[in-house]
mmCIF file of C-alpha atoms and ligand atoms in Angstrom:
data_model
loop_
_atom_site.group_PDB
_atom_site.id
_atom_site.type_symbol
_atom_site.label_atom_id
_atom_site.label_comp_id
_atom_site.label_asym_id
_atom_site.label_seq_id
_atom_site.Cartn_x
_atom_site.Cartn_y
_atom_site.Cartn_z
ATOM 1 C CA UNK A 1 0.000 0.000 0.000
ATOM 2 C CA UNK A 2 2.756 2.484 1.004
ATOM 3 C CA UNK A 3 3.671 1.596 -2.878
ATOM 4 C CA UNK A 4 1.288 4.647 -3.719
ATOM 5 C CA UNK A 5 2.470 6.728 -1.147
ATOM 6 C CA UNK A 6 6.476 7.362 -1.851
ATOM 7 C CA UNK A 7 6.599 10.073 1.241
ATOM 8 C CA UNK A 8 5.762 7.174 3.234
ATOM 9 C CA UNK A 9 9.097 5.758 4.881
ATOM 10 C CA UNK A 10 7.305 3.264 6.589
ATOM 11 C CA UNK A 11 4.034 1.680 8.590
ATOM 12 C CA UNK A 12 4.889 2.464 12.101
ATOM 13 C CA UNK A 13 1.755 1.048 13.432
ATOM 14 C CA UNK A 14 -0.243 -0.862 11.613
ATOM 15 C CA UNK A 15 -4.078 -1.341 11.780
ATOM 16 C CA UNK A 16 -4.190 -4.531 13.988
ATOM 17 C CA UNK A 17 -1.175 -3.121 16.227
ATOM 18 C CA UNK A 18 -3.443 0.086 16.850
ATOM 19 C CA UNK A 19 -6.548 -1.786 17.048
ATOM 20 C CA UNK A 20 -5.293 -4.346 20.072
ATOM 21 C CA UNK A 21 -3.368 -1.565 21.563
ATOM 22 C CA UNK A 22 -7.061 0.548 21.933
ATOM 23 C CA UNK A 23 -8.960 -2.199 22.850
ATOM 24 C CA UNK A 24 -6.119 -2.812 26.102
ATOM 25 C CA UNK A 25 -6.440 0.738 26.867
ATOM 26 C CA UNK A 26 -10.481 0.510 27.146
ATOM 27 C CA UNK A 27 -10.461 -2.072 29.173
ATOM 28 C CA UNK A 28 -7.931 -0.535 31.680
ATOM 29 C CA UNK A 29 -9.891 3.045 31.238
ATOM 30 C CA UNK A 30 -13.533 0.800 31.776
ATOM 31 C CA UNK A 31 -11.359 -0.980 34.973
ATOM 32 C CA UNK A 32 -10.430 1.798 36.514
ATOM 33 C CA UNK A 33 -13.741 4.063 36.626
ATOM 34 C CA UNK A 34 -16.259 1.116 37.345
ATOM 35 C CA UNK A 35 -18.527 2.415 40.037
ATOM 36 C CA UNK A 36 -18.089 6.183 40.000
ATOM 37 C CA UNK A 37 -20.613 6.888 37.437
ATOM 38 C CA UNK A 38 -20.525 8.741 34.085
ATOM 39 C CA UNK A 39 -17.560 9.728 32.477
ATOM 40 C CA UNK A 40 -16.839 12.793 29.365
ATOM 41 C CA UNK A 41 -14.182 12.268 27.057
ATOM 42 C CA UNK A 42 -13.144 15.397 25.409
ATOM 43 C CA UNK A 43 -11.428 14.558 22.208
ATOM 44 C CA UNK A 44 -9.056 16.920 20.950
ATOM 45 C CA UNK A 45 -9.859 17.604 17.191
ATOM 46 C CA UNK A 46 -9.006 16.656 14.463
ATOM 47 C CA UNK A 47 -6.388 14.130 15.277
ATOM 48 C CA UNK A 48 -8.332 12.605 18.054
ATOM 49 C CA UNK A 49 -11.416 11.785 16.216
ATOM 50 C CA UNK A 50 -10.513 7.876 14.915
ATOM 51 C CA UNK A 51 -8.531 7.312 18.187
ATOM 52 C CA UNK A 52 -11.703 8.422 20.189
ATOM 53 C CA UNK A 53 -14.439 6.981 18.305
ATOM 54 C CA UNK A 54 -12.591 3.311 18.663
ATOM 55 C CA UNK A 55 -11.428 3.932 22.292
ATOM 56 C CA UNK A 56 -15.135 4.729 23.028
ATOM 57 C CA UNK A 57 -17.149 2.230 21.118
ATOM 58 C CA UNK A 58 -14.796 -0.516 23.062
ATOM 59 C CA UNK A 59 -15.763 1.408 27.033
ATOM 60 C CA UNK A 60 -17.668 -0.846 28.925
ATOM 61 C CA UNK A 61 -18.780 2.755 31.197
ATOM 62 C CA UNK A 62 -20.998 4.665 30.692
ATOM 63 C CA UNK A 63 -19.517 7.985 29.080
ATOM 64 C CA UNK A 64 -20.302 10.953 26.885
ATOM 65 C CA UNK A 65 -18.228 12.654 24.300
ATOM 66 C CA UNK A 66 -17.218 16.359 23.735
ATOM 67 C CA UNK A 67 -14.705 17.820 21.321
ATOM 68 C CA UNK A 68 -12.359 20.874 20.912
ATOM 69 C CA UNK A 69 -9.998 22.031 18.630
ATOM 70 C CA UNK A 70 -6.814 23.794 19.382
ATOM 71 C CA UNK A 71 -4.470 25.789 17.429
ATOM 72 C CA UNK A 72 -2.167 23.214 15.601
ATOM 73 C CA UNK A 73 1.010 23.444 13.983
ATOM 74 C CA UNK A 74 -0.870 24.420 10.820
ATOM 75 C CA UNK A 75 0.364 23.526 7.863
ATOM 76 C CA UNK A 76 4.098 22.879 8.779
ATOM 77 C CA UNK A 77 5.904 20.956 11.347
ATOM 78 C CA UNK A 78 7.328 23.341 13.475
ATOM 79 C CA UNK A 79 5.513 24.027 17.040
ATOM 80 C CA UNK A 80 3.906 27.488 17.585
ATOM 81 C CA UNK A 81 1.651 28.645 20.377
ATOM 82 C CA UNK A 82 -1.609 27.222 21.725
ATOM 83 C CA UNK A 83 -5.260 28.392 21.239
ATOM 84 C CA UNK A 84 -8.845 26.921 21.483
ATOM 85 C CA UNK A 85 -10.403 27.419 17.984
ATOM 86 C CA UNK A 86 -13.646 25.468 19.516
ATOM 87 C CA UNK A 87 -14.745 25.182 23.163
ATOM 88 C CA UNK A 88 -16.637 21.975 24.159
ATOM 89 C CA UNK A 89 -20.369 22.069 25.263
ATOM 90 C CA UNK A 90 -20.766 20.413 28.339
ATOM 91 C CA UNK A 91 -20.512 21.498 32.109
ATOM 92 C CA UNK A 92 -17.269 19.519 33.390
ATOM 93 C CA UNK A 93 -17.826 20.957 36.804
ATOM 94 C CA UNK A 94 -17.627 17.989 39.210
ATOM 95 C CA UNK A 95 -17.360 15.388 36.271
ATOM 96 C CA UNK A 96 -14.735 13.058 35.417
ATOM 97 C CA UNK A 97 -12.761 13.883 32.773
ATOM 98 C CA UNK A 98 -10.611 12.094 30.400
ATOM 99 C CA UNK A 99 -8.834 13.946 27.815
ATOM 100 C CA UNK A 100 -8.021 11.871 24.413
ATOM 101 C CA UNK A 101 -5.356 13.442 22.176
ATOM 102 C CA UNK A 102 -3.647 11.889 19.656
ATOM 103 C CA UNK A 103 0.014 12.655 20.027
ATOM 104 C CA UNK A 104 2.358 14.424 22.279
ATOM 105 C CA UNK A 105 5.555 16.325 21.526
ATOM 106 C CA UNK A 106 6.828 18.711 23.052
ATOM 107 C CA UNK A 107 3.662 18.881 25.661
ATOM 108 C CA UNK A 108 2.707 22.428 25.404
ATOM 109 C CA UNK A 109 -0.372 21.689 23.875
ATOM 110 C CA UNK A 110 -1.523 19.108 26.635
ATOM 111 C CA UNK A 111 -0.277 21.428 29.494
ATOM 112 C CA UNK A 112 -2.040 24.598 28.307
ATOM 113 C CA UNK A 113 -5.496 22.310 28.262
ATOM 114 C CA UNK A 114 -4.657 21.002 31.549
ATOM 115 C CA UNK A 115 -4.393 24.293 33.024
ATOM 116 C CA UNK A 116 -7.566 24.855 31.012
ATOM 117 C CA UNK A 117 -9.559 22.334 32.347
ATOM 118 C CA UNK A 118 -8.693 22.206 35.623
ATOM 119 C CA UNK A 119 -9.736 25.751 36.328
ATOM 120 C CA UNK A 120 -13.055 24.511 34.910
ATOM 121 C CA UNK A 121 -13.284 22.108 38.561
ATOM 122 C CA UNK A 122 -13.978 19.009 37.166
ATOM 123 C CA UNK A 123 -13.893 15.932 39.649
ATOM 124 C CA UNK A 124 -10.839 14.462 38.305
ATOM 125 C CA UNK A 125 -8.719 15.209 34.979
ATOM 126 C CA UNK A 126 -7.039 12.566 32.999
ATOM 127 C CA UNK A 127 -5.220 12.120 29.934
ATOM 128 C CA UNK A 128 -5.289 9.564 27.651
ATOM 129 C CA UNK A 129 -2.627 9.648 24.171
ATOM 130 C CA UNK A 130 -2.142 7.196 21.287
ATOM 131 C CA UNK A 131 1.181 8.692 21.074
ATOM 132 C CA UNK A 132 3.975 9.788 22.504
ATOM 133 C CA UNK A 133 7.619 11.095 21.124
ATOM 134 C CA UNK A 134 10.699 11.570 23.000
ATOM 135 C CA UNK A 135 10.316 15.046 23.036
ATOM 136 C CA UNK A 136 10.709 17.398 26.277
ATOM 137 C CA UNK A 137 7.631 16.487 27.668
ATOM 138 C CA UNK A 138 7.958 14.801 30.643
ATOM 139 C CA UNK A 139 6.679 17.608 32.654
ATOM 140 C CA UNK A 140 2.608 16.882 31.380
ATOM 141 C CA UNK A 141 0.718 13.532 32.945
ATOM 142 C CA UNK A 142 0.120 10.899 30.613
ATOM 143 C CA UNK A 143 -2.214 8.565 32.291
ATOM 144 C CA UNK A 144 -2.772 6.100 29.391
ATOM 145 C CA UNK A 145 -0.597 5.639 26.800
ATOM 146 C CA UNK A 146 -0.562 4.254 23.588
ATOM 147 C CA UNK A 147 2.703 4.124 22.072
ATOM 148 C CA UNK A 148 6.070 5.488 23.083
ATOM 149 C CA UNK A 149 7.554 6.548 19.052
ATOM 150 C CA UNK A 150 10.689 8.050 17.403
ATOM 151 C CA UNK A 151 10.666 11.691 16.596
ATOM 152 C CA UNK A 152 9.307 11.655 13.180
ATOM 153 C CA UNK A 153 6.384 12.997 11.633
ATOM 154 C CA UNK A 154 3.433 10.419 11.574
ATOM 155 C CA UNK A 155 -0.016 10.545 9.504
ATOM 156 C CA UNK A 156 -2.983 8.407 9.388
ATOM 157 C CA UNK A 157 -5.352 7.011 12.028
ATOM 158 C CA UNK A 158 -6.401 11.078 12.625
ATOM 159 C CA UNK A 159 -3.026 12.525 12.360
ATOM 160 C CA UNK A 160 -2.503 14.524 8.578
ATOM 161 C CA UNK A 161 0.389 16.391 6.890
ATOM 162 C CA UNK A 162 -1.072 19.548 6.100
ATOM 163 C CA UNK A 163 -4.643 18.078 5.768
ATOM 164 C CA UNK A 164 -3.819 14.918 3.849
ATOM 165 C CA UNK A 165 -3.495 11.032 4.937
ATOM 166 C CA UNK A 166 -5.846 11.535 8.406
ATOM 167 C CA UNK A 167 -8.209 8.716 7.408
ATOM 168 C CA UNK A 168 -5.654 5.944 7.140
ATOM 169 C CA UNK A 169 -6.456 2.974 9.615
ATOM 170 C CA UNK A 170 -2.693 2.817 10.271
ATOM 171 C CA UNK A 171 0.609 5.176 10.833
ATOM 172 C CA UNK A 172 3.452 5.927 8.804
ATOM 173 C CA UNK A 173 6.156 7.665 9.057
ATOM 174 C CA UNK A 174 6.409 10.221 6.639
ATOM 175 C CA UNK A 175 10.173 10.986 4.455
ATOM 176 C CA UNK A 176 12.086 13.386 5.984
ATOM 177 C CA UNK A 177 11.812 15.504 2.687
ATOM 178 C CA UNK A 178 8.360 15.560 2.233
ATOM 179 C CA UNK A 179 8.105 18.033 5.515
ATOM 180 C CA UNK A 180 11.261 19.891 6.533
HETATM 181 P P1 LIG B 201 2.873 19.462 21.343
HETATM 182 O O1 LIG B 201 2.104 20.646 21.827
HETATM 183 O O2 LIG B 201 2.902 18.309 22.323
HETATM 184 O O3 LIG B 201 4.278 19.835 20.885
HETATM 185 O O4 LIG B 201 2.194 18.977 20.019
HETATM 186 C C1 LIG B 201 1.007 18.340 19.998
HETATM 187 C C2 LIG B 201 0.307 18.591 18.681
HETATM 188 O O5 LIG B 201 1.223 18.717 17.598
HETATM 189 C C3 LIG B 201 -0.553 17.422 18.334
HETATM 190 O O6 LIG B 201 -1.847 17.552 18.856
HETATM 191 C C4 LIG B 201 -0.520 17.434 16.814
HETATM 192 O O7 LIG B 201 -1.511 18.312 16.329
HETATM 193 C C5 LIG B 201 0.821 18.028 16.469
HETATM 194 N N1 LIG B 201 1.838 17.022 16.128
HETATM 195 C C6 LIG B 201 3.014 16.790 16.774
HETATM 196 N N2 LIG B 201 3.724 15.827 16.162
HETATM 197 C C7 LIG B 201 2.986 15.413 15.108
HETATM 198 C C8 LIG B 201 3.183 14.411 14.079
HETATM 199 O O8 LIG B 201 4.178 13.674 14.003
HETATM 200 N N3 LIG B 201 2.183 14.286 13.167
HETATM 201 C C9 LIG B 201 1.056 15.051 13.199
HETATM 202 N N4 LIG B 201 0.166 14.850 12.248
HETATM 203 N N5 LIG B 201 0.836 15.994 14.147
HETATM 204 C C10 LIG B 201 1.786 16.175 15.096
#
């Protein structure tokens, strides 16, 4: 498949990979809030929207879904600063709250939506990533993680190159050239 695709350097993840790997992390999510009620996952658009809508249809809790969108990198790779484009709906005051994002890099994004959040009193505040790179970001809370990967772009499964390859059920790693 990548044959049609010569930015692609390779499948970092594959479907099934991703597929097991959200199923694991529903049941641990479902595990660990049994008993305290409902739960609102705010998905951070658009890379969190295929991650979410698997992670959620596998919950065995009940739970309702909210989105927002932040300011991204735009069009190119390099990290700028953080904005909400779209606010989510719901009242979080008092509620659980579990964040799903789809990658983290240097952590500024997940930080400034932490602070966000939290001044918004919900009950508790987690986080929940597909993906993590080795970036400087140990200073945010990951509470469930998908996959530790290298520091290269990645598309598919939600995540795009300047709007292109989000709807892939996998992730690749994209050439080098195609975005510095
Ligand atoms: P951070 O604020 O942690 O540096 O960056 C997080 C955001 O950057 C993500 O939500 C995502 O929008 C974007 N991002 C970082 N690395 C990648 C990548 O490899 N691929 C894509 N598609 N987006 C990325």
């Amino acid at each position: 498949m990548t044959g049609l695709y010569p930015e692609f350097e390779r499948i970092l993840l594959d479907e099934a990979s991703i597929q097991q790997r959200v199923a694991e992390l529903a049941q641990e999510i479902s595990a660990d809030y049994r008993g305290q009620g409902s739960i609102i996952l705010i998905t951070i658009l658009k890379g969190g929207f295929m991650f979410a809508a698997d992670l959620a249809r596998r919950l065995t809790i009940p739970h309702y879904m909210d989105f927002m969108a932040l300011s991204s990198y735009g069009s190119k790779s390099i990290s700028g600063a953080v904005r909400i484009l779209l606010d989510m709906r719901l009242d979080i005051y008092n509620k659980h709250v579990l964040v799903v994002e789809d990658i983290v890099d240097t952590g500024k994004t997940l930080e400034y939506l932490t602070v966000n959040l939290n001044a918004r009193r919900p009950a508790s505040l987690k986080t929940c990533v597909l993906t993590r790179k080795p970036g400087d970001n140990r200073h945010v809370t990951v509470d469930y993680l998908g996959f530790e990967i290298p520091d290269v772009w990645v598309v598919g499964y939600g995540l795009d190159y300047a709007e292109r390859h989000r709807t892939w059920p996998f992730i690749a790693e994209l050439k080098p050239e195609a975005y510095s």
